[in-house]
Amino acid sequence: MSETLDNAVRTYIENHRAAFLDDLAEWLRIPSVSAQPEHGADVLRSAEWLAAKLRETGFPVVEIWPTDGAPAVFASWPSDDADAPTALVYGHHDVQPAAREDGWDTDPFDPVVRDGRMYGRGAADDKGQVFFHTLGLRAHLAATGRTSPAVHLKLLIEGEEESGSPHFRRLIEERRDRLAADTVLVSDTGMWSEDTPTVCTGMRGLIDCEVTLTGPGQDIHSGSFGGAVPNPATEAARLVAALHDDRGAVAVPGFYDGVIPLTDRERALFAELPFDEEQWLRTAKSHATSGEAGHTTLERIWARPTAEVNGIGGGYQGPGGKTIIPATAMLKLSFRLVAGQDPARIEEQVRIWIAERLPAGIGHTVTFGGATRPCLTPLDHPALQSVVRAMSRAFQRPVLFTREGGSGPAADLQDVLDAPVLFLGISVPSDGWHAPNEKVELDLLMKGVETAAHLWGDLAQQGRHAP
Amino acid sequence: MSETLDNAVRTYIENHRAAFLDDLAEWLRIPSVSAQPEHGADVLRSAEWLAAKLRETGFPVVEIWPTDGAPAVFASWPSDDADAPTALVYGHHDVQPAAREDGWDTDPFDPVVRDGRMYGRGAADDKGQVFFHTLGLRAHLAATGRTSPAVHLKLLIEGEEESGSPHFRRLIEERRDRLAADTVLVSDTGMWSEDTPTVCTGMRGLIDCEVTLTGPGQDIHSGSFGGAVPNPATEAARLVAALHDDRGAVAVPGFYDGVIPLTDRERALFAELPFDEEQWLRTAKSHATSGEAGHTTLERIWARPTAEVNGIGGGYQGPGGKTIIPATAMLKLSFRLVAGQDPARIEEQVRIWIAERLPAGIGHTVTFGGATRPCLTPLDHPALQSVVRAMSRAFQRPVLFTREGGSGPAADLQDVLDAPVLFLGISVPSDGWHAPNEKVELDLLMKGVETAAHLWGDLAQQGRHAP
């Protein structure tokens, strides 16, 4: 953490900032929209553009990995220090769809710099946050005089994240040996705010299921039969109502088995975040908070498992009334999971719970979709400490902690590579992911470059460590 | 109840049976399908056909009453006994849609007689049961030697019952004076079975509402916000789950206020009916009974008020999953009411109950449709006793009692005319109302004629009575 090194890094970045931004703008001009088949060639072009830039950066191994969908880019640069730990950076080069008429002030694929921000689809999500690693790595090498990174460095930049990463799990399972790493660094998230740099320490997992309930063999007349036979819409509703107890906790037996509770330190650090609940409610477009008793809103969305109804349907939903007992009803349920919960076990518990609650005369099926495991890195994990120190040096202020309530392919990396997952992101909530006028704050982007420049040396000092 | 009179009636009916059936077949050939605009002219032709037959029967007043939809037929024949009570017969001349390819063995609008049954759309519902009053009245006059009925007799045969009687209430309100009666006789129901003649003593009422619940301003991400804001689909389900208590009773406070309980005699008489629950479940296409504790299935569907979910919807109902907290959810609820319950009061109680149960952050609207009042005639009502006696004479066996779980325009007649509603029907469950191969059992049809022939004299003997 020498002042000299910090200055050398800063100077290098300053000198290369303009060219770096020109390059990023060039990449943003490629409309690599993975969800739109007509942009298939652009996604490939985006991969090739990145591969060329990584070669130019100095990566001795750069490969485009095809999938049954869009291609990923893999790069590797071994450290001269054979014993150094291995770090794998994850990001994606595909972007969300965007069209000028969606409300963009300028062409989403012709980036402009205005008021210290670069506007364009992918500026923050995720091209900007992938690309800062190139200049970060060069600054690391230049400032330390090294000819190879302090860690064995790998990059995996996928091309289908905005389409739900349908081939990602298979890709990393097939390439598990090439991807092996001591630490995974996900550069596809954000931080609390411009003034509050934070590191995300985990994501919730996810399982979801569709429940279908059957009652009468067809819709039957509620006058002739109402009040005397079970109604599947009523039973669907009763399942939902029984999902939570009086304190807002999930009532499926065993649901909380193994949940790793928040530590007092984590709760205290969450509480240090300048959280404005009124503002948060506006973001959530909601009019009140609710949830598990004994927890704050941030704890509820980041660190507690939940059950939600994503959809419910049964009987007549058209205009006016129709006096029937419906033949069927349907529920879509999803459960967010936290570290310590086993998706397979909870699926089984949910199945048993549903079967036991339904009365005679109601048939049912439960179909689960794919499961995403939760991931969590403890605050005192050495690699997490490295990220925090690198970020503090760049931002020159203390770094706090967040978690992510959503679920993502990070968990697949943790699972398949059996490595802890860390999150490094410099995007802020106002960056407009998936929205018109997506942008990245250039000052923050350069802090990302600077963090990346410091990270590899710090991580190398920690040595290898068991996850 | 003289043997001589009974024989005279029977002989008259025998002598006119063939011509009566020819006439009925002619009426059935008119496809008076009120729900299909292309049959508008046929519905009018059906009304004109009936009007001509009623004039031929001897009614001095026969009018076709137009509505904003299909026309009704009104007929009146005052008794020579000025003090006689007034009876109004209700039925309908429109029919359900029918097409050979729906599964009919013969053309639904070209009736055939086979195995003692007449097959054709409307044979039982309701042309056959309207038409038996013409021959019944002629037999009454012929056997008693009267030149006018023993009661002031009125008929109102509407043309839109199969389309939900959309203009019926307005029609009878506007024609209230012309329709005034001491007793309303509805000839549009059935009896228990060929071997078990029964009289229906009431129908349940009905109110229904649509409840919309609003949560977030738009669907929001269940990862980012799940577990921390209220979910309108969950709240819709909680309302439904709270509708009934542990014993299957409706839990809305005050719901049972004023309910006229079943008497011990009614319960005993219901229990005398040869009810086969397994067979009933097959008819209900259901796999188990359920409902309010302490009541049999027949009591539940006939004599107890209920709450049913006719429809529920919210969030994502398409294929696969979508991890959202939905912005809105919707319920369609209906409540069957029994005598003593006031629809307007219960609507208010339901409104209050819903408003009080919803948490902060959930907006709602409740919209009620039109209400139908329940109707019930006590077993010891003199007019009901007349129907029972007339039916016993025709069937030569004891008559039991049923009720109807559904709701219908009968309640409007009770309401607007402030008169007790009695039900006389000879149709049996196998007659296939609204289904292919609708038929009427000719022997039962002639028992209907015979019952009608006896009814007016008996009713006249009871004199006028307050409802």
mmCIF file of C-alpha atoms in Angstrom, chain B residues 117-318:
data_model
loop_
_atom_site.group_PDB
_atom_site.id
_atom_site.type_symbol
_atom_site.label_atom_id
_atom_site.label_comp_id
_atom_site.label_asym_id
_atom_site.label_seq_id
_atom_site.Cartn_x
_atom_site.Cartn_y
_atom_site.Cartn_z
ATOM 1 C CA ARG B 117 -89.748 -39.789 -24.405
ATOM 2 C CA MET B 118 -89.815 -36.752 -26.636
ATOM 3 C CA TYR B 119 -86.306 -35.692 -27.687
ATOM 4 C CA GLY B 120 -85.650 -32.127 -28.787
ATOM 5 C CA ARG B 121 -84.155 -28.862 -27.548
ATOM 6 C CA GLY B 122 -86.613 -27.296 -25.112
ATOM 7 C CA ALA B 123 -88.593 -30.511 -24.504
ATOM 8 C CA ALA B 124 -87.999 -30.163 -20.762
ATOM 9 C CA ASP B 125 -86.366 -26.715 -20.483
ATOM 10 C CA ASP B 126 -88.789 -25.129 -20.699
ATOM 11 C CA LYS B 127 -91.331 -25.475 -23.506
ATOM 12 C CA GLY B 128 -92.680 -28.834 -22.305
ATOM 13 C CA GLN B 129 -93.181 -27.481 -18.785
ATOM 14 C CA VAL B 130 -94.809 -24.286 -20.008
ATOM 15 C CA PHE B 131 -97.056 -26.108 -22.429
ATOM 16 C CA PHE B 132 -98.483 -28.615 -19.929
ATOM 17 C CA HIS B 133 -100.382 -25.720 -18.392
ATOM 18 C CA THR B 134 -102.520 -25.330 -21.549
ATOM 19 C CA LEU B 135 -103.878 -28.875 -21.474
ATOM 20 C CA GLY B 136 -103.944 -28.793 -17.662
ATOM 21 C CA LEU B 137 -106.161 -25.741 -17.723
ATOM 22 C CA ARG B 138 -108.501 -27.251 -20.356
ATOM 23 C CA ALA B 139 -108.772 -30.442 -18.267
ATOM 24 C CA HIS B 140 -109.543 -28.315 -15.193
ATOM 25 C CA LEU B 141 -112.367 -26.557 -17.052
ATOM 26 C CA ALA B 142 -113.721 -29.684 -18.751
ATOM 27 C CA ALA B 143 -113.719 -31.835 -15.609
ATOM 28 C CA THR B 144 -115.290 -29.167 -13.391
ATOM 29 C CA GLY B 145 -117.664 -27.836 -16.029
ATOM 30 C CA ARG B 146 -116.361 -24.328 -15.373
ATOM 31 C CA THR B 147 -116.165 -21.680 -18.069
ATOM 32 C CA SER B 148 -113.322 -19.842 -16.362
ATOM 33 C CA PRO B 149 -110.474 -20.973 -14.136
ATOM 34 C CA ALA B 150 -111.074 -21.342 -10.395
ATOM 35 C CA VAL B 151 -108.366 -18.706 -9.858
ATOM 36 C CA HIS B 152 -107.569 -15.518 -11.714
ATOM 37 C CA LEU B 153 -104.886 -17.058 -13.893
ATOM 38 C CA LYS B 154 -101.978 -15.198 -15.468
ATOM 39 C CA LEU B 155 -99.008 -16.471 -17.458
ATOM 40 C CA LEU B 156 -95.707 -14.705 -18.074
ATOM 41 C CA ILE B 157 -93.446 -16.639 -20.418
ATOM 42 C CA GLU B 158 -90.209 -14.768 -21.019
ATOM 43 C CA GLY B 159 -87.901 -15.026 -24.014
ATOM 44 C CA GLU B 160 -84.444 -14.424 -22.526
ATOM 45 C CA GLU B 161 -84.072 -16.816 -19.602
ATOM 46 C CA GLU B 162 -81.291 -18.759 -21.329
ATOM 47 C CA SER B 163 -79.434 -15.486 -21.844
ATOM 48 C CA GLY B 164 -79.585 -14.494 -18.180
ATOM 49 C CA SER B 165 -82.922 -12.606 -18.269
ATOM 50 C CA PRO B 166 -81.183 -9.265 -18.825
ATOM 51 C CA HIS B 167 -84.424 -7.273 -19.279
ATOM 52 C CA PHE B 168 -86.695 -9.298 -17.033
ATOM 53 C CA ARG B 169 -86.468 -7.271 -13.873
ATOM 54 C CA ARG B 170 -87.247 -4.057 -15.711
ATOM 55 C CA LEU B 171 -90.127 -5.722 -17.549
ATOM 56 C CA ILE B 172 -91.854 -6.908 -14.398
ATOM 57 C CA GLU B 173 -91.219 -3.638 -12.613
ATOM 58 C CA GLU B 174 -92.853 -1.746 -15.472
ATOM 59 C CA ARG B 175 -95.754 -4.228 -15.673
ATOM 60 C CA ARG B 176 -96.085 -4.734 -11.948
ATOM 61 C CA ASP B 177 -99.786 -3.856 -11.917
ATOM 62 C CA ARG B 178 -100.706 -6.226 -14.699
ATOM 63 C CA LEU B 179 -98.727 -9.030 -13.060
ATOM 64 C CA ALA B 180 -100.066 -8.614 -9.522
ATOM 65 C CA ALA B 181 -100.727 -12.033 -7.992
ATOM 66 C CA ASP B 182 -101.238 -13.771 -4.667
ATOM 67 C CA THR B 183 -99.020 -16.643 -5.708
ATOM 68 C CA VAL B 184 -96.275 -17.127 -8.300
ATOM 69 C CA LEU B 185 -95.860 -20.591 -9.752
ATOM 70 C CA VAL B 186 -92.535 -21.185 -11.455
ATOM 71 C CA SER B 187 -92.651 -24.006 -13.986
ATOM 72 C CA ASP B 188 -88.977 -24.169 -14.870
ATOM 73 C CA THR B 189 -87.491 -26.659 -12.441
ATOM 74 C CA GLY B 190 -87.518 -30.390 -11.889
ATOM 75 C CA MET B 191 -88.201 -33.021 -9.324
ATOM 76 C CA TRP B 192 -86.006 -35.521 -7.550
ATOM 77 C CA SER B 193 -86.577 -38.539 -9.817
ATOM 78 C CA GLU B 194 -89.209 -40.451 -11.725
ATOM 79 C CA ASP B 195 -90.078 -42.387 -8.570
ATOM 80 C CA THR B 196 -89.836 -39.497 -6.162
ATOM 81 C CA PRO B 197 -92.053 -36.537 -6.958
ATOM 82 C CA THR B 198 -90.932 -33.464 -5.087
ATOM 83 C CA VAL B 199 -91.768 -29.822 -4.745
ATOM 84 C CA CYS B 200 -89.022 -27.240 -4.585
ATOM 85 C CA THR B 201 -89.591 -24.758 -1.779
ATOM 86 C CA GLY B 202 -86.926 -22.171 -2.443
ATOM 87 C CA MET B 203 -83.854 -20.970 -4.253
ATOM 88 C CA ARG B 204 -80.670 -19.476 -2.935
ATOM 89 C CA GLY B 205 -79.895 -15.854 -3.587
ATOM 90 C CA LEU B 206 -76.667 -14.578 -5.070
ATOM 91 C CA ILE B 207 -74.311 -11.670 -4.820
ATOM 92 C CA ASP B 208 -71.011 -11.566 -6.594
ATOM 93 C CA CYS B 209 -68.116 -9.201 -6.663
ATOM 94 C CA GLU B 210 -64.793 -8.552 -8.243
ATOM 95 C CA VAL B 211 -61.983 -7.535 -5.918
ATOM 96 C CA THR B 212 -58.885 -5.931 -7.375
ATOM 97 C CA LEU B 213 -55.790 -5.508 -5.249
ATOM 98 C CA THR B 214 -52.875 -3.262 -6.124
ATOM 99 C CA GLY B 215 -49.363 -3.423 -4.727
ATOM 100 C CA PRO B 216 -46.257 -2.113 -6.494
ATOM 101 C CA GLY B 217 -46.805 0.406 -9.294
ATOM 102 C CA GLN B 218 -45.615 -2.234 -11.748
ATOM 103 C CA ASP B 219 -44.373 -5.821 -11.559
ATOM 104 C CA ILE B 220 -41.107 -5.655 -9.613
ATOM 105 C CA HIS B 221 -38.146 -7.995 -9.275
ATOM 106 C CA SER B 222 -38.667 -10.596 -6.560
ATOM 107 C CA GLY B 223 -34.911 -10.848 -6.007
ATOM 108 C CA SER B 224 -34.373 -7.157 -5.442
ATOM 109 C CA PHE B 225 -37.541 -6.553 -3.425
ATOM 110 C CA GLY B 226 -38.926 -9.963 -2.424
ATOM 111 C CA GLY B 227 -39.636 -10.367 1.250
ATOM 112 C CA ALA B 228 -39.757 -6.652 2.003
ATOM 113 C CA VAL B 229 -42.926 -5.243 0.375
ATOM 114 C CA PRO B 230 -46.481 -6.571 0.336
ATOM 115 C CA ASN B 231 -47.470 -8.817 -2.580
ATOM 116 C CA PRO B 232 -51.052 -8.325 -3.850
ATOM 117 C CA ALA B 233 -51.292 -11.958 -5.033
ATOM 118 C CA THR B 234 -50.426 -13.098 -1.520
ATOM 119 C CA GLU B 235 -53.004 -10.730 -0.054
ATOM 120 C CA ALA B 236 -55.671 -11.953 -2.493
ATOM 121 C CA ALA B 237 -54.920 -15.494 -1.396
ATOM 122 C CA ARG B 238 -55.058 -14.517 2.277
ATOM 123 C CA LEU B 239 -58.515 -13.019 1.768
ATOM 124 C CA VAL B 240 -59.713 -16.258 0.194
ATOM 125 C CA ALA B 241 -58.146 -18.374 2.913
ATOM 126 C CA ALA B 242 -59.829 -16.246 5.569
ATOM 127 C CA LEU B 243 -63.269 -16.523 3.926
ATOM 128 C CA HIS B 244 -64.046 -19.743 5.793
ATOM 129 C CA ASP B 245 -63.358 -20.782 9.355
ATOM 130 C CA ASP B 246 -62.055 -24.157 10.501
ATOM 131 C CA ARG B 247 -65.533 -25.642 10.371
ATOM 132 C CA GLY B 248 -66.148 -24.557 6.785
ATOM 133 C CA ALA B 249 -68.479 -21.724 7.761
ATOM 134 C CA VAL B 250 -68.181 -18.317 6.107
ATOM 135 C CA ALA B 251 -66.075 -16.121 8.378
ATOM 136 C CA VAL B 252 -67.282 -12.679 7.290
ATOM 137 C CA PRO B 253 -68.691 -11.147 10.489
ATOM 138 C CA GLY B 254 -72.478 -10.970 10.455
ATOM 139 C CA PHE B 255 -72.786 -13.229 7.427
ATOM 140 C CA TYR B 256 -75.240 -15.559 9.154
ATOM 141 C CA ASP B 257 -77.298 -12.793 10.763
ATOM 142 C CA GLY B 258 -80.964 -13.513 10.157
ATOM 143 C CA VAL B 259 -80.448 -16.836 8.376
ATOM 144 C CA ILE B 260 -83.638 -18.888 8.737
ATOM 145 C CA PRO B 261 -82.387 -22.241 9.965
ATOM 146 C CA LEU B 262 -83.681 -25.515 8.620
ATOM 147 C CA THR B 263 -86.445 -26.891 10.826
ATOM 148 C CA ASP B 264 -86.132 -30.380 12.215
ATOM 149 C CA ARG B 265 -88.984 -31.399 9.928
ATOM 150 C CA GLU B 266 -87.213 -30.066 6.829
ATOM 151 C CA ARG B 267 -84.019 -31.874 7.765
ATOM 152 C CA ALA B 268 -85.973 -35.069 8.333
ATOM 153 C CA LEU B 269 -87.763 -34.721 4.997
ATOM 154 C CA PHE B 270 -84.509 -34.013 3.153
ATOM 155 C CA ALA B 271 -83.106 -37.145 4.763
ATOM 156 C CA GLU B 272 -86.004 -39.170 3.348
ATOM 157 C CA LEU B 273 -84.859 -38.460 -0.186
ATOM 158 C CA PRO B 274 -83.013 -41.435 -1.694
ATOM 159 C CA PHE B 275 -79.723 -39.553 -1.984
ATOM 160 C CA ASP B 276 -76.765 -41.494 -3.378
ATOM 161 C CA GLU B 277 -73.708 -39.429 -2.532
ATOM 162 C CA GLU B 278 -71.386 -41.385 -4.817
ATOM 163 C CA GLN B 279 -73.739 -40.806 -7.736
ATOM 164 C CA TRP B 280 -74.037 -37.142 -6.799
ATOM 165 C CA LEU B 281 -70.250 -36.782 -6.767
ATOM 166 C CA ARG B 282 -70.134 -38.216 -10.276
ATOM 167 C CA THR B 283 -72.705 -35.618 -11.363
ATOM 168 C CA ALA B 284 -70.580 -32.930 -9.685
ATOM 169 C CA LYS B 285 -67.518 -34.417 -11.440
ATOM 170 C CA SER B 286 -65.866 -34.129 -8.030
ATOM 171 C CA HIS B 287 -63.845 -36.489 -5.941
ATOM 172 C CA ALA B 288 -64.854 -35.641 -2.388
ATOM 173 C CA THR B 289 -67.473 -33.699 -0.488
ATOM 174 C CA SER B 290 -66.579 -30.821 1.766
ATOM 175 C CA GLY B 291 -68.301 -27.871 3.341
ATOM 176 C CA GLU B 292 -69.888 -26.516 6.474
ATOM 177 C CA ALA B 293 -69.585 -28.884 9.423
ATOM 178 C CA GLY B 294 -72.821 -30.226 10.900
ATOM 179 C CA HIS B 295 -74.700 -30.291 7.601
ATOM 180 C CA THR B 296 -75.350 -32.938 4.983
ATOM 181 C CA THR B 297 -74.494 -32.387 1.337
ATOM 182 C CA LEU B 298 -78.126 -31.627 0.453
ATOM 183 C CA GLU B 299 -78.389 -29.155 3.300
ATOM 184 C CA ARG B 300 -75.147 -27.526 2.161
ATOM 185 C CA ILE B 301 -76.233 -27.006 -1.447
ATOM 186 C CA TRP B 302 -79.868 -26.114 -0.784
ATOM 187 C CA ALA B 303 -80.257 -24.465 2.556
ATOM 188 C CA ARG B 304 -76.945 -23.016 3.680
ATOM 189 C CA PRO B 305 -75.294 -19.836 2.456
ATOM 190 C CA THR B 306 -71.848 -20.194 0.918
ATOM 191 C CA ALA B 307 -68.883 -18.251 -0.350
ATOM 192 C CA GLU B 308 -67.010 -19.435 -3.414
ATOM 193 C CA VAL B 309 -64.033 -18.221 -5.410
ATOM 194 C CA ASN B 310 -65.123 -18.225 -9.034
ATOM 195 C CA GLY B 311 -61.859 -16.814 -10.287
ATOM 196 C CA ILE B 312 -58.493 -15.687 -9.048
ATOM 197 C CA GLY B 313 -55.654 -14.145 -10.978
ATOM 198 C CA GLY B 314 -52.463 -12.206 -10.531
ATOM 199 C CA GLY B 315 -48.923 -12.035 -11.779
ATOM 200 C CA TYR B 316 -47.407 -14.316 -14.352
ATOM 201 C CA GLN B 317 -49.530 -17.222 -15.561
ATOM 202 C CA GLY B 318 -47.669 -18.195 -18.740
#
